[in-house]
Coordinates of C-alpha atoms in Angstrom, one line a residue:
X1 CA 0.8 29.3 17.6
X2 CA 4.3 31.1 16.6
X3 CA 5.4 31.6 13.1
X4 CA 8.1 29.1 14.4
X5 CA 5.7 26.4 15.6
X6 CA 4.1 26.8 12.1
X7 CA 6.4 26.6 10.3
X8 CA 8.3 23.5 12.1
X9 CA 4.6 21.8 11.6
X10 CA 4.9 22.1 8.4
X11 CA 8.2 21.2 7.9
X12 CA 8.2 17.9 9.5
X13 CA 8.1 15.6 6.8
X14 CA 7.5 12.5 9.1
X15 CA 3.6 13.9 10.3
X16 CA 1.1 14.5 8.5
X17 CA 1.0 18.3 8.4
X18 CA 3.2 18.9 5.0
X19 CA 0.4 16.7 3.2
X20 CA -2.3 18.7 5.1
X21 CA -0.4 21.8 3.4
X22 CA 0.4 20.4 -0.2
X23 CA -2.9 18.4 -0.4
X24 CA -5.7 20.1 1.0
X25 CA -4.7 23.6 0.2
X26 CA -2.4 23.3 -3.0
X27 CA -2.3 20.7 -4.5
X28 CA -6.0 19.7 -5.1
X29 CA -7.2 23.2 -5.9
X30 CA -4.6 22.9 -8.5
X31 CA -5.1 20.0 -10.2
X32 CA -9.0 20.6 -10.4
X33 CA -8.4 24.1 -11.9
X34 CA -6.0 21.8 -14.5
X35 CA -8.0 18.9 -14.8
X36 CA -10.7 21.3 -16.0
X37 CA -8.5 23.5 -18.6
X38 CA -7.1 20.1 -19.9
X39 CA -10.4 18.3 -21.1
X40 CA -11.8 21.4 -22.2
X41 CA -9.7 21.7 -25.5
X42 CA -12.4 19.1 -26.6
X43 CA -15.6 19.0 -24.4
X44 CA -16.7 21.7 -21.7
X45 CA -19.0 18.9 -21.1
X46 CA -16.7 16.5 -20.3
X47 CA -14.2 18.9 -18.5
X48 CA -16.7 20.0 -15.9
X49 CA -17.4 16.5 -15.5
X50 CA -13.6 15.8 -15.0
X51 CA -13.0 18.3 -12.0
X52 CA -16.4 17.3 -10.4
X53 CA -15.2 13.7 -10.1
X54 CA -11.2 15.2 -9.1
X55 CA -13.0 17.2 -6.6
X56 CA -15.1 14.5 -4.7
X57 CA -12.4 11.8 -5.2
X58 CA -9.6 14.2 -3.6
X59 CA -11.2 15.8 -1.1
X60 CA -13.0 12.1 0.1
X61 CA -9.7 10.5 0.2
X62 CA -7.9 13.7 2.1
X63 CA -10.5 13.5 4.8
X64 CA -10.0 9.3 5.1
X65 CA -6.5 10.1 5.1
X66 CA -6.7 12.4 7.8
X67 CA -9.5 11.3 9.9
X68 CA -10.1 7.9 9.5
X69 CA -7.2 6.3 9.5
X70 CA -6.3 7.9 13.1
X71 CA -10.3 7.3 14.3
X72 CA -10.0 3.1 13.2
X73 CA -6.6 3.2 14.9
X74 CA -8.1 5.0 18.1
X75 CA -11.5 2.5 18.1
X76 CA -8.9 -0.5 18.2
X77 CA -7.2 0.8 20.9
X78 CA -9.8 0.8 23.0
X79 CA -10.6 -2.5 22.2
X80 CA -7.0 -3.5 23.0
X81 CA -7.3 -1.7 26.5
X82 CA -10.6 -3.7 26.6
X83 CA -8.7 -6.7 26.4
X84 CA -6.5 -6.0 29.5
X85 CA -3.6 -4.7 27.8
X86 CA -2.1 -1.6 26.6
X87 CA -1.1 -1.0 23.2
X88 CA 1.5 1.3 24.1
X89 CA 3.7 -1.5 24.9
X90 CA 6.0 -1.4 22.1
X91 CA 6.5 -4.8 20.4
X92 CA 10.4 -4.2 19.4
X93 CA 11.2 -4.9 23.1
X94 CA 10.4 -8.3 22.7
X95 CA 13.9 -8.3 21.0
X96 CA 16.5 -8.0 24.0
X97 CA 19.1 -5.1 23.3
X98 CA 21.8 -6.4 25.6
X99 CA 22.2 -3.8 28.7
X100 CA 20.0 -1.6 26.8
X101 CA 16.8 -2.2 26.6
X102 CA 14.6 -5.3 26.4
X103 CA 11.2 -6.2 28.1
X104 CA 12.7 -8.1 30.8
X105 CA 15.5 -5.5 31.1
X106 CA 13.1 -2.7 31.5
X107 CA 10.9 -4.6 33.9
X108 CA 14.4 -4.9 35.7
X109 CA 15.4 -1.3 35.7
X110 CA 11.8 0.2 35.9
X111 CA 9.7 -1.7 38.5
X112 CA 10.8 0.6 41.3
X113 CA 10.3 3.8 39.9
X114 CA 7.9 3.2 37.2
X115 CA 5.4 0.0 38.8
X116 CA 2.1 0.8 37.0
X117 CA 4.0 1.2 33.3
X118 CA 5.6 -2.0 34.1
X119 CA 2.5 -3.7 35.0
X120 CA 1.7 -3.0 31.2
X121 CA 5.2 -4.9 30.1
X122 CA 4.5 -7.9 32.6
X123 CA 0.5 -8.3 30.7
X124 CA 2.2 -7.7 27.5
X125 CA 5.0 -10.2 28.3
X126 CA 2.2 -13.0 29.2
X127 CA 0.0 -12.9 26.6
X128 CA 2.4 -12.2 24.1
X129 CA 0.5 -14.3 21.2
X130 CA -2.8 -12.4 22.0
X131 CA -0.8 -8.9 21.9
X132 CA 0.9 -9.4 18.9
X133 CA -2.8 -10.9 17.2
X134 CA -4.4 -7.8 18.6
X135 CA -1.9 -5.1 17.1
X136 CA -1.6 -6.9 13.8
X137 CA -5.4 -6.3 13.4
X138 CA -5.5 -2.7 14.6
X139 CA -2.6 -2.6 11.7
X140 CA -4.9 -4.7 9.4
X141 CA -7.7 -2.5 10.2
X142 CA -6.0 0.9 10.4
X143 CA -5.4 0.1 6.7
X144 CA -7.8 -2.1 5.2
X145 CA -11.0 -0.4 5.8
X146 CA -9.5 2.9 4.4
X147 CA -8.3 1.1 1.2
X148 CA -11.3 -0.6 0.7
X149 CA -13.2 2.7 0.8
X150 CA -11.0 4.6 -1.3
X151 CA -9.8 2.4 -3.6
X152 CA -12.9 0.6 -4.2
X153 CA -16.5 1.8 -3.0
X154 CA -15.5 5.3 -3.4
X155 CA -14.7 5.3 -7.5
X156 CA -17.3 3.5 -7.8
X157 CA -20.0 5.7 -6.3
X158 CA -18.3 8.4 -8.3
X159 CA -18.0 6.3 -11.3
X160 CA -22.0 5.6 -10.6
X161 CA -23.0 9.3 -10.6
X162 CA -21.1 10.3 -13.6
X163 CA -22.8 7.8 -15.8
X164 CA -25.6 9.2 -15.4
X165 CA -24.5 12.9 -16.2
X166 CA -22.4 11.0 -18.9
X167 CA -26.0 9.8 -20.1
X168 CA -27.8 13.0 -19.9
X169 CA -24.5 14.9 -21.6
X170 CA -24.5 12.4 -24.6
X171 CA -28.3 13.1 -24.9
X172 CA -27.5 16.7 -25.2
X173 CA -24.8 16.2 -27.5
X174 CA -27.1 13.6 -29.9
X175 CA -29.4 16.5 -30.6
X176 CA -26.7 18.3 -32.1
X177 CA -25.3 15.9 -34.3
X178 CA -26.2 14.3 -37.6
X179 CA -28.4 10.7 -37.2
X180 CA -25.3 9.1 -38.2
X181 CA -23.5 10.6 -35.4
X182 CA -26.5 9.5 -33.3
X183 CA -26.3 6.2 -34.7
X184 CA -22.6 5.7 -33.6
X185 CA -22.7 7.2 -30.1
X186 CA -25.5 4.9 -29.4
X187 CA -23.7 1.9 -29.6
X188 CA -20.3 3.3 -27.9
X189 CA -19.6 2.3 -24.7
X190 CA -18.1 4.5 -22.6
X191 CA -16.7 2.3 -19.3
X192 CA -16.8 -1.2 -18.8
X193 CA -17.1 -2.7 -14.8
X194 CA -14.9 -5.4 -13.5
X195 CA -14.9 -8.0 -11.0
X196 CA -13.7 -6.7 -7.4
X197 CA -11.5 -9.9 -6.0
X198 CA -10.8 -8.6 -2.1
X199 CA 5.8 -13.4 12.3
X200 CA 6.1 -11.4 14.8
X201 CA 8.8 -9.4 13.2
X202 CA 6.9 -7.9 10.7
X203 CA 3.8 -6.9 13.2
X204 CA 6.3 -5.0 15.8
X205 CA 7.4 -3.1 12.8
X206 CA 3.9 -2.2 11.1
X207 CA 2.3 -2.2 15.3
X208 CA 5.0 0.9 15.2
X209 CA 4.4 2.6 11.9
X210 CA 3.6 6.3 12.4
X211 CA 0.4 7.9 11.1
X212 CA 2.2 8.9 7.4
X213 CA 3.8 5.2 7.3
X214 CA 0.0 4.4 7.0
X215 CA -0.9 6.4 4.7
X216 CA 1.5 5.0 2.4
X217 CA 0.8 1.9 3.0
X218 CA -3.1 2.8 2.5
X219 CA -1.8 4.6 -0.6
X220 CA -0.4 1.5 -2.0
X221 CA -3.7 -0.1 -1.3
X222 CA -6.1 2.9 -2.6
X223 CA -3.1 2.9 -5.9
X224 CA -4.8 -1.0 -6.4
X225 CA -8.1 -0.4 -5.8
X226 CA -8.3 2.7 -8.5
X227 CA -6.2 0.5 -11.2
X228 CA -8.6 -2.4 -10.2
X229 CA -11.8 -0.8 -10.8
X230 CA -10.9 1.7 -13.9
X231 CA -13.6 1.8 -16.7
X232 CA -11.3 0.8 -19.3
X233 CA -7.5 -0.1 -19.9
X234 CA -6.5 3.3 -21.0
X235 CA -8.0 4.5 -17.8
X236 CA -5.5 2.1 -15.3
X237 CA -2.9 3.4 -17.2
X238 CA -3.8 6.8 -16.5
X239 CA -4.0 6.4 -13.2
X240 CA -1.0 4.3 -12.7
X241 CA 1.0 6.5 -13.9
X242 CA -0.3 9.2 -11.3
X243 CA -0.9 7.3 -8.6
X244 CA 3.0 6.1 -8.9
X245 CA 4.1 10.0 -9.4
X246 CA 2.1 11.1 -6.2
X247 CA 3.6 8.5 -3.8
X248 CA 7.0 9.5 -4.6
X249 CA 6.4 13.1 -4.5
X250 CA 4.3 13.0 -0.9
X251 CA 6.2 10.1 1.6
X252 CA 9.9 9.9 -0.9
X253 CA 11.0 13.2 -2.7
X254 CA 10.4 16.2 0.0
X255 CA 12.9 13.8 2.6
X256 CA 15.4 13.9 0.1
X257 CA 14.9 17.7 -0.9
X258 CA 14.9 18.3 3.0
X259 CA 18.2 16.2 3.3
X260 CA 19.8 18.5 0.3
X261 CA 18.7 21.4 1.6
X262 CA 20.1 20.9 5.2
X263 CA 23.4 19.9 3.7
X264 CA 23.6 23.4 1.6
X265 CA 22.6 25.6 5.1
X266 CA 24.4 23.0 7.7
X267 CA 21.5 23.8 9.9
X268 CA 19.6 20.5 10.9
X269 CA 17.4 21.6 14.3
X270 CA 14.2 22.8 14.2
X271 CA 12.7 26.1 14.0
X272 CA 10.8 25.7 17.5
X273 CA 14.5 24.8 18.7
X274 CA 16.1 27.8 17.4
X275 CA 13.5 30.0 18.2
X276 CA 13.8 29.2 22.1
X277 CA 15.0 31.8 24.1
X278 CA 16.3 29.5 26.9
X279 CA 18.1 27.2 24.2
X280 CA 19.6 30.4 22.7
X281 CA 20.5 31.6 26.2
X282 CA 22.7 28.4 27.1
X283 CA 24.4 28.2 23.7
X284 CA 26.0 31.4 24.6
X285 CA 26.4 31.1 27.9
X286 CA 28.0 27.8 27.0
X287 CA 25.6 25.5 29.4
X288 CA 23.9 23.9 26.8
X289 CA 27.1 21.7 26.3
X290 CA 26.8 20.3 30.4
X291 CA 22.8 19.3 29.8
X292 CA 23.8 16.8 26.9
X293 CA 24.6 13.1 26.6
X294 CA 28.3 12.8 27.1
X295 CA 28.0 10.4 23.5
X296 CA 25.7 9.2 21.1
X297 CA 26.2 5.4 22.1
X298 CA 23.1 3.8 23.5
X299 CA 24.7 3.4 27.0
X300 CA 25.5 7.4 26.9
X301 CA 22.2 8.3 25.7
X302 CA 20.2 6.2 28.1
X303 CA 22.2 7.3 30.9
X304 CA 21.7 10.5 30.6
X305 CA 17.9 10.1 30.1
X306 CA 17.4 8.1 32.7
X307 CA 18.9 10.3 35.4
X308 CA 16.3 11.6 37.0
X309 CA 18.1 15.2 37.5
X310 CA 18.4 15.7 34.3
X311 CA 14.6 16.1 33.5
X312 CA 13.8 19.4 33.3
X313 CA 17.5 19.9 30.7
X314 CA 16.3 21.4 27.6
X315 CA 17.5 18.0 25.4
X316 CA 15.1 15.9 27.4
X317 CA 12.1 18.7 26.7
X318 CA 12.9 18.8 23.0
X319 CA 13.5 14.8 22.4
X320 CA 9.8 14.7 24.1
X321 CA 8.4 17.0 22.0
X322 CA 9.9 15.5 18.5
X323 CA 9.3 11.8 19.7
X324 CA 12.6 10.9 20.1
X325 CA 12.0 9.4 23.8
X326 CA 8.7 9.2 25.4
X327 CA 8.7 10.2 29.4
X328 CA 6.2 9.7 32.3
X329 CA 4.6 12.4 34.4
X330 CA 7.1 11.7 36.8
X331 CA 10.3 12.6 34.8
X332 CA 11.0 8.9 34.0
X333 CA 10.7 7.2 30.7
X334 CA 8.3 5.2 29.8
X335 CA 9.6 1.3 29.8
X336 CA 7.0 0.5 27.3
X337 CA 8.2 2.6 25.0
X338 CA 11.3 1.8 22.3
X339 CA 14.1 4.3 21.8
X340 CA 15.2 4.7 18.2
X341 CA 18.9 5.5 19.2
X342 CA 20.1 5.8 15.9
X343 CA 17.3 8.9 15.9
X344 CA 18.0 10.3 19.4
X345 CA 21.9 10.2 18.7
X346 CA 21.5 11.9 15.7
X347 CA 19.2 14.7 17.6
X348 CA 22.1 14.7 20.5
X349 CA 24.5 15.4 17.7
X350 CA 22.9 18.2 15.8
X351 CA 22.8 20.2 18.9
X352 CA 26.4 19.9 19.9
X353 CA 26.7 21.0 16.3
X354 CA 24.9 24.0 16.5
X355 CA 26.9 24.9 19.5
X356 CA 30.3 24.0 17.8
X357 CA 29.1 26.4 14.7
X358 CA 28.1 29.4 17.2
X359 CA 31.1 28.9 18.9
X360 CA 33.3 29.3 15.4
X361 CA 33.5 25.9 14.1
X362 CA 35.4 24.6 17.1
X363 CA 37.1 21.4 16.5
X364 CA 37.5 20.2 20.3
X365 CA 33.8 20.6 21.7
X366 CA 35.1 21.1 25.1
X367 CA 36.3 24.7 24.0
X368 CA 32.9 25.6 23.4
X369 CA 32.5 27.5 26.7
X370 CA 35.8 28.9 26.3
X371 CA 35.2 30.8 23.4
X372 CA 31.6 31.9 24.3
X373 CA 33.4 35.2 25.5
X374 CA 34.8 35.7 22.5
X375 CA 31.7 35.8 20.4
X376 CA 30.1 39.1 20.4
X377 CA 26.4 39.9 21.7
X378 CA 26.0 41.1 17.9
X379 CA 27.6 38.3 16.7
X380 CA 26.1 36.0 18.4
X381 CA 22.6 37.0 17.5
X382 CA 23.2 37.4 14.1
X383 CA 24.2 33.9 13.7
X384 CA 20.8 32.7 15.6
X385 CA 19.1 35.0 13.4
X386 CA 20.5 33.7 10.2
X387 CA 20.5 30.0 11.1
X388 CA 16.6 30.6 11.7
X389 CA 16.2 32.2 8.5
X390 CA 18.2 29.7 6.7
X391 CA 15.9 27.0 8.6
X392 CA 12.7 28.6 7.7
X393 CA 13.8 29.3 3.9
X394 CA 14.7 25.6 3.7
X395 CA 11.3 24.4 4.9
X396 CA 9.3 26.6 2.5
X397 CA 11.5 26.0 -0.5
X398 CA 11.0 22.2 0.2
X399 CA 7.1 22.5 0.7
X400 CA 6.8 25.1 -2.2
X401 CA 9.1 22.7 -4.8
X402 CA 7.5 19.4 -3.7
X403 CA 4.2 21.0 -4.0
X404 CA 4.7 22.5 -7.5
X405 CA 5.7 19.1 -8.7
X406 CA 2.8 17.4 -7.3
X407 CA 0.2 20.3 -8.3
X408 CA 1.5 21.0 -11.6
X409 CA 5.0 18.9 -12.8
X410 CA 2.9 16.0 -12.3
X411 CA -0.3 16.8 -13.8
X412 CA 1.1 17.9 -16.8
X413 CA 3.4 14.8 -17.3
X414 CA 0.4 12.6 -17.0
X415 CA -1.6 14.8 -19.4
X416 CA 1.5 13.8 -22.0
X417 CA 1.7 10.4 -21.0
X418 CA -2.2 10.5 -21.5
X419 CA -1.8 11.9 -25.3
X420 CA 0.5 9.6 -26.3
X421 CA -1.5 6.8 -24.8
X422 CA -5.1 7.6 -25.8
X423 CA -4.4 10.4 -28.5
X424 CA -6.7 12.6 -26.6
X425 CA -6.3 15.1 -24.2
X426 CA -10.1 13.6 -22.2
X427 CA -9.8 11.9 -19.2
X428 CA -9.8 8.1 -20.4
X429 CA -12.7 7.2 -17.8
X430 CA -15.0 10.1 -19.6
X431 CA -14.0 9.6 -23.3
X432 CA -16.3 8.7 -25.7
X433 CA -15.1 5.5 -27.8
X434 CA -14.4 7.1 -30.8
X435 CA -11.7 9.8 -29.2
X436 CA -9.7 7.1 -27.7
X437 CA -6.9 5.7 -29.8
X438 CA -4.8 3.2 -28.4
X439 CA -1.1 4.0 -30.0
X440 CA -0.2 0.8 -29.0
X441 CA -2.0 -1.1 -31.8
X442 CA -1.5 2.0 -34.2

């Protein structure tokens, strides 16, 4: 894999790479290393207690978030295929886009040239009831059984295991202390358990959700589940407050710092895009500007796509590989598929842009070949060059910032909120009774 294929993984904030990047590998390590420095002001006990539990509830979720939400989702569709029907049949067609696209339209258009991907649409299309009952399960499924795990047996195996190193590290304690001080710990209690109480619109929107839409979603759940089953109130507090502070930081804050940062540089494509030699060819030869929609309406864009000729143009092989359209073997696309065109305009768009910025900021498009000439071979490169750079820069920055807010910024705000809620600097779960002061009631 190229350094530009690396870095355009990471950069995508709609997959689940950059949370592969800032979870896994910084962000974790991180707050276990702080996690541990932050309880020990009062108990090494307690702290390597602290970043034992951090470590096995982070890394267990990170590997539900990364392999068992897509492993539930793959097990119900084969059920769905068991069932007759395939669950790439996307439900938005349902919803006729007049001369656009539609079921019945693309049954139309496609049952010539694309008969066994209709076949799919005409099943769908019959048992519409069963479909829609089928992918609102794989959706209920897909994030059920991984909030239920995380958010509710997984704390409380952890919780499980550290009362009884809780138990053996009070014992330890006791021996040390006055009989008084014996006397008291004895009848602390250190966490308390609680009860555990488990249209078609809205199924063609979550059947469509994309493997990071489900983890937020599951993050919402597991955010429930960890307030729902902490040892005591201080504890759901705690945990509130981070579990609100790392949904914003992973699925809402590194869009927007990629949005500002695109805006500074003015370069939107992706570093696989700009790194492609044939891309960079027809940009200066000027060709890029005849293998592109002539619009970004719907009827331009679809026109273009579905013109059989234009297959093997360098827009169709990069709106396949960033899921902006989704194509057969054959060259044609996929009728059961739905085409964003908000998205694939957009996509259309930033590449005539590119070529209007190479070209000297031309304001009439059509005098982009024109002035290719006039652009020196130097010149030319050293824009490509620097509009790569700028690209690459951009996607670290945004991976590097959100990942110091979520690793550090973040920890460090909920050890505050944490001191002025419980006057201690232990993790609430852990605390003994006596350290916990509750400031509201001061």
């Amino acid at each position: 894999m190229t350094i530009a294929n690396i870095i355009s993984a990471i950069g995508n904030n709609n997959s689940v790479y950059p949370l592969i990047v800032r979870d896994c590998g910084i962000e974790v390590p991180t707050k276990i290393v702080l996690t541990y420095n932050q309880n020990k002001k009062e108990s090494k006990g307690i702290a390597y207690l602290a970043a034992r539990e951090r470590f096995l509830d982070e890394y267990s979720v990170s590997a539900v978030w990364l392999g068992g939400i897509p492993l539930v989702g793959w097990i119900c569709d084969k059920f769905i295929k068991a069932k007759g029907l395939n669950p790439d049949v996307n439900l938005k067609l349902f919803k006729e886009e007049k001369g656009i696209q539609g079921i019945d339209y693309n049954i139309k258009k496609f049952k010539d040239i694309a008969p066994e991907a209709v076949k799919d649409l005409l099943k769908a299309k019959q048992n519409k009831k069963l479909y829609e009952k089928l992918l609102a399960g794989k959706f209920a499924a897909s994030t059920t059984i991984p909030v239920l795990f995380m958010g509710f047996i997984l704390p409380k195996l952890i919780f499980a295991s550290s009362a009884r190193k809780i138990e053996n590290l009070r014992k330890k304690e006791a021996q040390q202390r006055s009989l008084s001080e014996i006397s008291f710990l004895q009848k602390a209690k250190f966490y308390k358990s609680k009860d555990i109480n488990f249209n078609g619109n809205w199924i063609a929107k979550a059947a469509n959700f994309s493997a990071q839409d489900k983890m937020a979603v599951t993050d919402g759940g597991y955010a429930l589940g960890r307030i729902g089953t902490a040892r005591n109130k201080n504890e759901a507090y705690d945990i509130s407050f981070k579990m609100a502070g790392m949904m914003f930081l992973n699925f809402v804050a590194p869009k927007w710092i990629e949005k500002a940062l695109n805006k500074v540089t003015g370069v939107e494509l992706d570093p696989v895009i700009l790194a492609d030699k044939e891309f960079v060819k027809q940009v200066k030869d000027g060709s890029i500007l005849n293998n592109l929609p002539k619009s970004g309406n719907a009827e331009d864009l679809l026109r273009f796509v579905d013109n059989i000729s234009n297959k093997d143009t360098l827009f169709i092989k990069f709106a396949k590989k960033f899921n902006k359209i989704k194509m057969l073997d054959n060259g044609v696309r996929d009728p059961r598929a739905y085409v964003d065109i908000k998205n694939l305009g957009k996509f259309a768009n930033d590449i005539k842009l590119f070529a209007q910025q190479a070209k000297g900021f031309a304001n009439d498009i059509k005098l982009f070949a024109q002035q290719a000439k006039g652009l020196s071979n130097d010149a030319f490169r050293t824009f490509v060059k620097s509009a790569k750079i700028a690209k690459y820069i951009n996607i670290i920055t945004n991976v590097a910032l959100s990942s110091f807010l979520l690793a550090y910024a973040l920890p460090k705000a909920q050890f505050k909120f944490r001191k002025w809620v419980t006057g201690s600097d232990l993790e609430p779960g852990l605390a003994p009774a006596e350290k916990i002061v509750d400031n509201k009631n001061a």
